[in-house]
Amino acid sequence: MRASFSAQALFAGLLAAFVGFASSFAVVLQGLTAVGASPAQAASGLTALAIAMGLCGVVLSLWRRLPITVAWSTPGAALLAGSAVPDGGFPAAVGAFIVAALLVLVAGLWKPLGRAVARIPAPIANAMLAGVLFGLCLAPVRAVQDVPALALPVVLTWLLVGRLNRLLAVPAAVLVTAGLLWWQAPDLGAVSLAPVAVFVMPVFDATAMMGLALPLFLVAMASQNIPGMAVLNVNGYRPDPGPLFTATGLFSLAAAPLGGHGVNLAAITAALCAGDTAHPDRRRRWWAAVVAGLGYCAFGIVSAAAAAFIAAAPPILIQAVAGLALLGSFGAAIVAGLSEPADREAAVVTFLVTASGLTIFGIGGAFWGLVAGGAVMALARWKR
């Protein structure tokens, strides 16, 4: 194990944890509050989710020796943010979280789902990945426009260090970003470092089951777990998806009574840990996912202080760092997706639908991109 560890995997894992937590923790807090959580219960949910996804990623990566990154359900949090407080209050929402976790658990034990995921054609999967990454890869340009005083030092550091040593370009940009965040952060001396854990006795309400549990399950599977498997497949990893889905369901179940709405396979941060950013040798990248998992656990333990520290910076700056790190993965996905002339139209449709940000029934563009691209490919092959 120690022989396969590398500094490159360490930096990739730390960056994945930093980006995964910093880019969406505010959405998680907003979503939990929208369905009735008190400030303490929302803080408890954030802590439980960070630790659950960290431990799940560590367990799966060590077990399979694959870079399996786990994240909280950001689309699920966005769905909660647009919902109303259920009739039973936050306890009814927690009941829905438990049922959604059980549904993911059942999906992991259902073999046909795993076979369907494994059959996604490579051009479609690569185009979907490119569409998922496209928005983040635009973030450095947008950051230079919106916050030039903060973004320009980061981008210039990445460019200059990359000319000397490509592998050190992203770590150097991360260090500069951390310095800028420290400069922007307010006085954090009054912020408690103690983790918050509030147990909520669940209430199982039929309305909350239909209005929250089922949508949360569908969003987790369609917007996170299936694209997450596709990202692993694109990078040369083909684990049986069933045990991975089952594990995320179990950890979601453990986090639910503390206010966590669910964890699932990561997509964007998975590209950081599963791509060549983590290491040129595919067999040594699993350490990046382990480091990312430990990083999530650390963020969960000090989530109150971490949230206050990171909130001092514009979100676009955090996204810009991730975009710089993912440029190589984006380029490789675009090339692979368009490499087959016969499937090029289907790949372009997949990319455009995924990158559009389309959301239907609470399910994000990654799933609909796969559906649209798959339909175009099936029609083209049927005609041939």
CSV table of C-alpha atoms in Angstrom, one decimal:
chain,number,residue,atom,x,y,z
A,1,MET,CA,0.0,0.0,0.0
A,2,ARG,CA,2.7,2.5,0.9
A,3,ALA,CA,4.6,1.7,-2.3
A,4,SER,CA,1.6,2.9,-4.4
A,5,PHE,CA,1.1,6.1,-2.5
A,6,SER,CA,2.3,9.3,-4.3
A,7,ALA,CA,2.4,13.0,-3.7
A,8,GLN,CA,0.3,13.4,-6.9
A,9,ALA,CA,-2.5,11.3,-5.5
A,10,LEU,CA,-2.2,13.3,-2.2
A,11,PHE,CA,-2.7,16.6,-3.9
A,12,ALA,CA,-5.5,15.3,-6.2
A,13,GLY,CA,-7.3,13.8,-3.1
A,14,LEU,CA,-7.0,17.0,-1.1
A,15,LEU,CA,-8.2,19.1,-4.0
A,16,ALA,CA,-11.2,16.8,-4.6
A,17,ALA,CA,-12.2,17.1,-0.9
A,18,PHE,CA,-11.7,20.8,-0.9
A,19,VAL,CA,-13.7,21.4,-4.1
A,20,GLY,CA,-16.4,18.8,-3.1
A,21,PHE,CA,-17.1,20.4,0.3
A,22,ALA,CA,-16.5,24.1,-0.6
A,23,SER,CA,-18.5,24.2,-3.8
A,24,SER,CA,-21.8,23.0,-2.5
A,25,PHE,CA,-22.0,23.0,1.4
A,26,ALA,CA,-24.1,26.1,1.2
A,27,VAL,CA,-26.7,24.3,-1.0
A,28,VAL,CA,-26.8,21.5,1.6
A,29,LEU,CA,-27.5,23.9,4.5
A,30,GLN,CA,-30.1,25.7,2.4
A,31,GLY,CA,-31.9,22.5,1.5
A,32,LEU,CA,-32.0,21.1,5.0
A,33,THR,CA,-33.3,24.5,6.3
A,34,ALA,CA,-36.0,24.6,3.6
A,35,VAL,CA,-37.5,21.3,4.9
A,36,GLY,CA,-37.7,22.5,8.5
A,37,ALA,CA,-34.3,21.9,10.0
A,38,SER,CA,-33.2,24.2,12.8
A,39,PRO,CA,-29.7,25.7,12.6
A,40,ALA,CA,-28.4,23.0,14.9
A,41,GLN,CA,-30.1,20.2,12.9
A,42,ALA,CA,-28.8,21.6,9.6
A,43,ALA,CA,-25.3,21.8,11.0
A,44,SER,CA,-25.7,18.2,12.2
A,45,GLY,CA,-26.8,17.1,8.8
A,46,LEU,CA,-23.8,18.8,7.1
A,47,THR,CA,-21.4,17.1,9.6
A,48,ALA,CA,-23.1,13.6,9.2
A,49,LEU,CA,-23.0,13.9,5.4
A,50,ALA,CA,-19.4,14.9,5.2
A,51,ILE,CA,-18.3,12.1,7.5
A,52,ALA,CA,-20.5,9.5,5.9
A,53,MET,CA,-19.3,10.3,2.4
A,54,GLY,CA,-15.7,10.4,3.6
A,55,LEU,CA,-15.9,7.0,5.3
A,56,CYS,CA,-17.8,5.4,2.5
A,57,GLY,CA,-15.2,6.6,0.0
A,58,VAL,CA,-12.3,5.3,2.1
A,59,VAL,CA,-14.0,1.9,2.7
A,60,LEU,CA,-14.8,1.4,-1.0
A,61,SER,CA,-11.4,2.5,-2.3
A,62,LEU,CA,-9.5,0.4,0.2
A,63,TRP,CA,-11.8,-2.6,-0.5
A,64,ARG,CA,-11.7,-2.4,-4.3
A,65,ARG,CA,-8.3,-0.7,-4.7
A,66,LEU,CA,-10.1,1.7,-7.1
A,67,PRO,CA,-10.5,5.5,-7.0
A,68,ILE,CA,-14.1,5.4,-5.9
A,69,THR,CA,-15.1,8.9,-4.7
A,70,VAL,CA,-18.3,9.5,-2.8
A,71,ALA,CA,-20.2,12.8,-2.5
A,72,TRP,CA,-23.3,14.1,-0.9
A,73,SER,CA,-26.2,14.5,-3.3
A,74,THR,CA,-26.0,18.1,-4.4
A,75,PRO,CA,-28.9,17.7,-6.8
A,76,GLY,CA,-30.8,16.2,-3.9
A,77,ALA,CA,-30.0,19.3,-1.7
A,78,ALA,CA,-31.1,21.5,-4.6
A,79,LEU,CA,-34.4,19.6,-4.7
A,80,LEU,CA,-34.9,20.1,-1.0
A,81,ALA,CA,-34.1,23.8,-1.3
A,82,GLY,CA,-37.1,24.1,-3.7
A,83,SER,CA,-39.4,22.1,-1.5
A,84,ALA,CA,-41.7,23.2,1.4
A,85,VAL,CA,-41.6,22.0,5.0
A,86,PRO,CA,-43.5,18.7,5.1
A,87,ASP,CA,-46.6,18.3,7.3
A,88,GLY,CA,-44.6,16.4,9.9
A,89,GLY,CA,-41.8,19.0,9.9
A,90,PHE,CA,-38.1,18.0,9.8
A,91,PRO,CA,-38.8,14.6,11.4
A,92,ALA,CA,-41.0,13.7,8.4
A,93,ALA,CA,-38.1,14.9,6.1
A,94,VAL,CA,-35.7,12.6,8.0
A,95,GLY,CA,-38.2,9.7,7.5
A,96,ALA,CA,-38.1,10.5,3.8
A,97,PHE,CA,-34.2,10.4,3.9
A,98,ILE,CA,-34.4,6.9,5.4
A,99,VAL,CA,-36.8,5.6,2.8
A,100,ALA,CA,-34.7,7.1,0.0
A,101,ALA,CA,-31.6,5.4,1.4
A,102,LEU,CA,-33.4,2.1,1.5
A,103,LEU,CA,-34.5,2.5,-2.1
A,104,VAL,CA,-30.8,3.0,-3.1
A,105,LEU,CA,-29.9,-0.1,-1.1
A,106,VAL,CA,-32.5,-2.1,-3.0
A,107,ALA,CA,-31.3,-0.7,-6.3
A,108,GLY,CA,-27.8,-1.9,-5.5
A,109,LEU,CA,-29.0,-5.4,-5.0
A,110,TRP,CA,-30.9,-5.4,-8.3
A,111,LYS,CA,-28.6,-6.9,-10.9
A,112,PRO,CA,-30.3,-5.6,-14.1
A,113,LEU,CA,-29.5,-2.0,-13.1
A,114,GLY,CA,-25.8,-2.9,-12.9
A,115,ARG,CA,-25.9,-4.6,-16.3
A,116,ALA,CA,-27.6,-1.5,-17.8
A,117,VAL,CA,-24.9,0.8,-16.5
A,118,ALA,CA,-22.2,-1.4,-17.9
A,119,ARG,CA,-23.7,-1.2,-21.4
A,120,ILE,CA,-23.5,2.6,-21.8
A,121,PRO,CA,-21.5,3.0,-25.1
A,122,ALA,CA,-18.0,4.6,-24.7
A,123,PRO,CA,-18.7,7.7,-27.0
A,124,ILE,CA,-21.9,8.5,-25.0
A,125,ALA,CA,-20.2,8.1,-21.7
A,126,ASN,CA,-17.2,10.3,-22.7
A,127,ALA,CA,-19.5,13.0,-24.1
A,128,MET,CA,-21.5,12.9,-20.9
A,129,LEU,CA,-18.4,13.4,-18.9
A,130,ALA,CA,-17.3,16.3,-21.0
A,131,GLY,CA,-20.7,17.9,-20.6
A,132,VAL,CA,-20.5,17.5,-16.8
A,133,LEU,CA,-17.0,19.1,-16.7
A,134,PHE,CA,-17.8,21.9,-19.2
A,135,GLY,CA,-19.2,24.3,-16.7
A,136,LEU,CA,-16.3,24.0,-14.3
A,137,CYS,CA,-13.8,24.3,-17.1
A,138,LEU,CA,-15.4,27.7,-18.0
A,139,ALA,CA,-15.1,28.8,-14.3
A,140,PRO,CA,-11.4,30.1,-14.6
A,141,VAL,CA,-12.5,32.4,-17.4
A,142,ARG,CA,-15.5,33.6,-15.5
A,143,ALA,CA,-13.5,34.1,-12.4
A,144,VAL,CA,-11.0,36.3,-14.1
A,145,GLN,CA,-13.9,38.4,-15.3
A,146,ASP,CA,-15.8,38.5,-12.0
A,147,VAL,CA,-13.0,38.6,-9.4
A,148,PRO,CA,-9.8,39.4,-11.3
A,149,ALA,CA,-7.8,40.4,-8.2
A,150,LEU,CA,-8.3,36.9,-6.8
A,151,ALA,CA,-8.5,34.8,-9.9
A,152,LEU,CA,-5.6,36.2,-11.9
A,153,PRO,CA,-2.9,35.1,-9.3
A,154,VAL,CA,-4.4,31.6,-9.3
A,155,VAL,CA,-4.5,31.3,-13.1
A,156,LEU,CA,-1.1,32.8,-13.6
A,157,THR,CA,0.4,30.5,-11.0
A,158,TRP,CA,-1.1,27.5,-12.8
A,159,LEU,CA,0.3,28.7,-16.1
A,160,LEU,CA,3.8,29.5,-14.9
A,161,VAL,CA,4.3,26.5,-12.7
A,162,GLY,CA,2.8,24.3,-15.4
A,163,ARG,CA,5.5,25.4,-17.8
A,164,LEU,CA,8.2,24.2,-15.4
A,165,ASN,CA,6.4,21.1,-14.0
A,166,ARG,CA,2.9,20.1,-15.2
A,167,LEU,CA,2.3,17.9,-12.2
A,168,LEU,CA,2.9,20.8,-9.7
A,169,ALA,CA,0.7,23.3,-11.5
A,170,VAL,CA,-2.6,22.4,-9.8
A,171,PRO,CA,-1.0,22.0,-6.3
A,172,ALA,CA,0.6,25.4,-6.7
A,173,ALA,CA,-2.7,27.0,-7.7
A,174,VAL,CA,-4.4,25.3,-4.6
A,175,LEU,CA,-1.7,26.8,-2.3
A,176,VAL,CA,-2.2,30.3,-3.8
A,177,THR,CA,-6.0,29.9,-3.4
A,178,ALA,CA,-5.7,28.8,0.2
A,179,GLY,CA,-3.6,31.9,0.9
A,180,LEU,CA,-6.2,34.1,-0.8
A,181,LEU,CA,-8.9,32.5,1.2
A,182,TRP,CA,-7.0,33.1,4.4
A,183,TRP,CA,-6.6,36.7,3.4
A,184,GLN,CA,-10.4,37.0,2.7
A,185,ALA,CA,-11.5,35.1,5.8
A,186,PRO,CA,-13.0,37.0,8.8
A,187,ASP,CA,-11.9,36.5,12.3
A,188,LEU,CA,-12.7,32.8,13.1
A,189,GLY,CA,-11.6,32.9,16.7
A,190,ALA,CA,-15.2,32.8,17.9
A,191,VAL,CA,-16.2,29.8,15.8
A,192,SER,CA,-16.5,26.5,17.6
A,193,LEU,CA,-14.5,23.6,16.2
A,194,ALA,CA,-16.7,21.0,17.9
A,195,PRO,CA,-18.7,18.8,15.6
A,196,VAL,CA,-22.5,19.1,15.9
A,197,ALA,CA,-24.6,15.9,16.1
A,198,VAL,CA,-28.4,16.1,16.7
A,199,PHE,CA,-30.5,12.9,16.6
A,200,VAL,CA,-33.9,13.4,15.0
A,201,MET,CA,-36.6,10.8,15.6
A,202,PRO,CA,-38.0,10.1,12.1
A,203,VAL,CA,-41.7,10.3,11.2
A,204,PHE,CA,-42.9,8.3,8.2
A,205,ASP,CA,-45.5,10.4,6.5
A,206,ALA,CA,-47.1,9.2,3.2
A,207,THR,CA,-47.0,12.7,1.7
A,208,ALA,CA,-43.3,13.1,2.5
A,209,MET,CA,-42.6,9.7,1.0
A,210,MET,CA,-44.1,10.8,-2.4
A,211,GLY,CA,-42.9,14.4,-2.3
A,212,LEU,CA,-39.3,13.8,-0.9
A,213,ALA,CA,-38.2,10.2,-0.7
A,214,LEU,CA,-39.0,9.1,-4.2
A,215,PRO,CA,-37.6,12.2,-5.9
A,216,LEU,CA,-34.5,12.0,-3.7
A,217,PHE,CA,-33.9,8.4,-4.8
A,218,LEU,CA,-34.5,9.1,-8.5
A,219,VAL,CA,-32.2,12.2,-8.4
A,220,ALA,CA,-29.4,10.2,-6.6
A,221,MET,CA,-29.5,7.4,-9.1
A,222,ALA,CA,-30.0,9.4,-12.3
A,223,SER,CA,-27.9,12.5,-11.6
A,224,GLN,CA,-25.1,11.0,-9.4
A,225,ASN,CA,-24.8,7.2,-9.3
A,226,ILE,CA,-25.2,6.4,-13.0
A,227,PRO,CA,-23.0,9.3,-14.2
A,228,GLY,CA,-20.5,8.4,-11.4
A,229,MET,CA,-20.2,4.9,-12.8
A,230,ALA,CA,-19.8,6.3,-16.3
A,231,VAL,CA,-16.9,8.4,-15.1
A,232,LEU,CA,-15.2,5.4,-13.6
A,233,ASN,CA,-15.7,3.4,-16.8
A,234,VAL,CA,-14.3,6.2,-19.0
A,235,ASN,CA,-11.1,6.1,-17.0
A,236,GLY,CA,-10.7,2.4,-17.4
A,237,TYR,CA,-12.4,1.1,-14.2
A,238,ARG,CA,-15.3,-1.3,-14.4
A,239,PRO,CA,-16.4,-2.4,-10.9
A,240,ASP,CA,-19.7,-4.1,-10.3
A,241,PRO,CA,-22.0,-1.2,-9.6
A,242,GLY,CA,-24.3,-3.1,-7.3
A,243,PRO,CA,-22.0,-3.2,-4.2
A,244,LEU,CA,-21.1,0.4,-4.7
A,245,PHE,CA,-24.7,1.5,-4.8
A,246,THR,CA,-25.4,-0.8,-1.8
A,247,ALA,CA,-22.6,0.8,0.2
A,248,THR,CA,-23.8,4.4,-0.5
A,249,GLY,CA,-27.3,3.3,0.6
A,250,LEU,CA,-26.0,1.9,3.9
A,251,PHE,CA,-24.0,5.1,4.7
A,252,SER,CA,-27.0,7.2,3.7
A,253,LEU,CA,-29.1,5.2,6.1
A,254,ALA,CA,-26.5,5.8,8.9
A,255,ALA,CA,-26.5,9.6,8.2
A,256,ALA,CA,-30.2,10.1,7.9
A,257,PRO,CA,-31.2,10.1,11.7
A,258,LEU,CA,-28.6,12.9,12.1
A,259,GLY,CA,-30.1,15.0,9.3
A,260,GLY,CA,-28.2,13.8,6.3
A,261,HIS,CA,-30.3,13.5,3.1
A,262,GLY,CA,-28.0,11.1,1.3
A,263,VAL,CA,-24.6,10.2,-0.2
A,264,ASN,CA,-23.8,8.7,-3.6
A,265,LEU,CA,-21.1,8.2,-6.1
A,266,ALA,CA,-19.4,11.4,-7.2
A,267,ALA,CA,-19.1,12.6,-10.8
A,268,ILE,CA,-17.0,15.8,-11.0
A,269,THR,CA,-14.7,15.0,-8.0
A,270,ALA,CA,-14.5,11.4,-9.3
A,271,ALA,CA,-12.8,12.8,-12.4
A,272,LEU,CA,-10.2,14.4,-10.2
A,273,CYS,CA,-9.4,11.1,-8.4
A,274,ALA,CA,-9.9,8.7,-11.3
A,275,GLY,CA,-8.1,10.7,-14.1
A,276,ASP,CA,-4.4,11.2,-14.8
A,277,THR,CA,-4.5,14.2,-12.4
A,278,ALA,CA,-4.2,11.6,-9.6
A,279,HIS,CA,-1.3,9.6,-11.2
A,280,PRO,CA,-0.2,8.5,-14.7
A,281,ASP,CA,-0.4,4.9,-13.5
A,282,ARG,CA,-4.1,3.9,-13.3
A,283,ARG,CA,-3.3,1.3,-10.6
A,284,ARG,CA,-2.0,3.9,-8.1
A,285,ARG,CA,-4.9,6.4,-8.3
A,286,TRP,CA,-7.0,4.8,-5.6
A,287,TRP,CA,-5.0,6.6,-3.0
A,288,ALA,CA,-6.4,9.9,-4.2
A,289,ALA,CA,-9.9,8.7,-3.3
A,290,VAL,CA,-8.7,7.6,0.1
A,291,VAL,CA,-7.2,11.0,0.8
A,292,ALA,CA,-10.3,12.7,-0.5
A,293,GLY,CA,-12.4,10.6,1.9
A,294,LEU,CA,-10.2,11.5,4.9
A,295,GLY,CA,-10.4,15.1,3.8
A,296,TYR,CA,-14.2,15.0,3.9
A,297,CYS,CA,-14.1,13.5,7.4
A,298,ALA,CA,-11.8,16.3,8.5
A,299,PHE,CA,-14.1,18.9,7.0
A,300,GLY,CA,-17.1,17.2,8.7
A,301,ILE,CA,-15.4,17.3,12.1
A,302,VAL,CA,-14.7,21.1,11.8
A,303,SER,CA,-17.6,21.8,9.4
A,304,ALA,CA,-18.7,25.0,11.3
A,305,ALA,CA,-15.2,26.6,11.0
A,306,ALA,CA,-14.6,25.2,7.5
A,307,ALA,CA,-17.9,26.6,6.3
A,308,ALA,CA,-17.1,30.1,7.7
A,309,PHE,CA,-13.6,30.1,6.3
A,310,ILE,CA,-14.6,29.0,2.8
A,311,ALA,CA,-17.7,31.2,2.7
A,312,ALA,CA,-15.4,34.2,2.9
A,313,ALA,CA,-14.3,33.7,-0.8
A,314,PRO,CA,-16.5,34.0,-3.9
A,315,PRO,CA,-17.8,30.5,-5.0
A,316,ILE,CA,-16.4,31.1,-8.5
A,317,LEU,CA,-12.9,31.1,-7.1
A,318,ILE,CA,-13.3,27.6,-5.7
A,319,GLN,CA,-14.8,26.5,-9.0
A,320,ALA,CA,-12.0,28.0,-11.0
A,321,VAL,CA,-9.4,25.9,-9.2
A,322,ALA,CA,-11.4,22.7,-10.0
A,323,GLY,CA,-11.7,23.9,-13.6
A,324,LEU,CA,-8.0,24.2,-14.0
A,325,ALA,CA,-7.4,20.7,-12.6
A,326,LEU,CA,-10.1,19.2,-14.9
A,327,LEU,CA,-9.0,20.7,-18.2
A,328,GLY,CA,-7.0,17.6,-19.1
A,329,SER,CA,-9.9,15.3,-18.3
A,330,PHE,CA,-12.3,17.5,-20.3
A,331,GLY,CA,-10.0,17.4,-23.3
A,332,ALA,CA,-9.5,13.7,-23.2
A,333,ALA,CA,-13.3,13.1,-22.8
A,334,ILE,CA,-14.0,15.4,-25.8
A,335,VAL,CA,-11.4,13.6,-28.0
A,336,ALA,CA,-12.7,10.1,-27.0
A,337,GLY,CA,-16.3,11.1,-27.4
A,338,LEU,CA,-15.8,12.3,-31.0
A,339,SER,CA,-13.3,9.8,-32.1
A,340,GLU,CA,-15.8,7.5,-33.9
A,341,PRO,CA,-17.3,9.4,-36.9
A,342,ALA,CA,-20.4,7.1,-37.0
A,343,ASP,CA,-21.3,8.0,-33.4
A,344,ARG,CA,-20.2,11.7,-33.5
A,345,GLU,CA,-23.7,13.1,-33.8
A,346,ALA,CA,-24.9,11.1,-30.8
A,347,ALA,CA,-21.9,12.2,-28.8
A,348,VAL,CA,-22.5,15.9,-29.7
A,349,VAL,CA,-26.2,15.6,-28.6
A,350,THR,CA,-25.1,14.0,-25.3
A,351,PHE,CA,-22.6,16.7,-24.7
A,352,LEU,CA,-25.0,19.6,-25.5
A,353,VAL,CA,-27.9,18.2,-23.4
A,354,THR,CA,-25.6,17.5,-20.4
A,355,ALA,CA,-23.8,20.8,-20.6
A,356,SER,CA,-27.1,22.7,-20.9
A,357,GLY,CA,-28.0,22.3,-17.3
A,358,LEU,CA,-31.4,20.9,-18.2
A,359,THR,CA,-33.5,19.7,-15.3
A,360,ILE,CA,-36.7,17.7,-15.7
A,361,PHE,CA,-38.6,16.2,-12.7
A,362,GLY,CA,-35.7,17.3,-10.6
A,363,ILE,CA,-33.3,15.1,-12.6
A,364,GLY,CA,-30.2,16.8,-14.0
A,365,GLY,CA,-28.7,17.1,-17.4
A,366,ALA,CA,-26.2,14.2,-17.1
A,367,PHE,CA,-29.0,11.7,-17.1
A,368,TRP,CA,-31.0,13.3,-19.9
A,369,GLY,CA,-27.8,13.7,-21.9
A,370,LEU,CA,-27.3,9.9,-21.7
A,371,VAL,CA,-31.0,9.4,-22.7
A,372,ALA,CA,-30.9,11.8,-25.7
A,373,GLY,CA,-27.5,10.6,-26.9
A,374,GLY,CA,-28.5,7.0,-26.6
A,375,ALA,CA,-31.7,7.6,-28.5
A,376,VAL,CA,-29.8,9.3,-31.4
A,377,MET,CA,-27.3,6.5,-31.5
A,378,ALA,CA,-29.9,3.8,-31.5
A,379,LEU,CA,-31.8,5.5,-34.3
A,380,ALA,CA,-28.6,5.9,-36.4
A,381,ARG,CA,-27.6,2.3,-35.9
A,382,TRP,CA,-31.2,1.1,-36.7
A,383,LYS,CA,-31.1,3.0,-40.0
A,384,ARG,CA,-27.7,1.5,-40.8
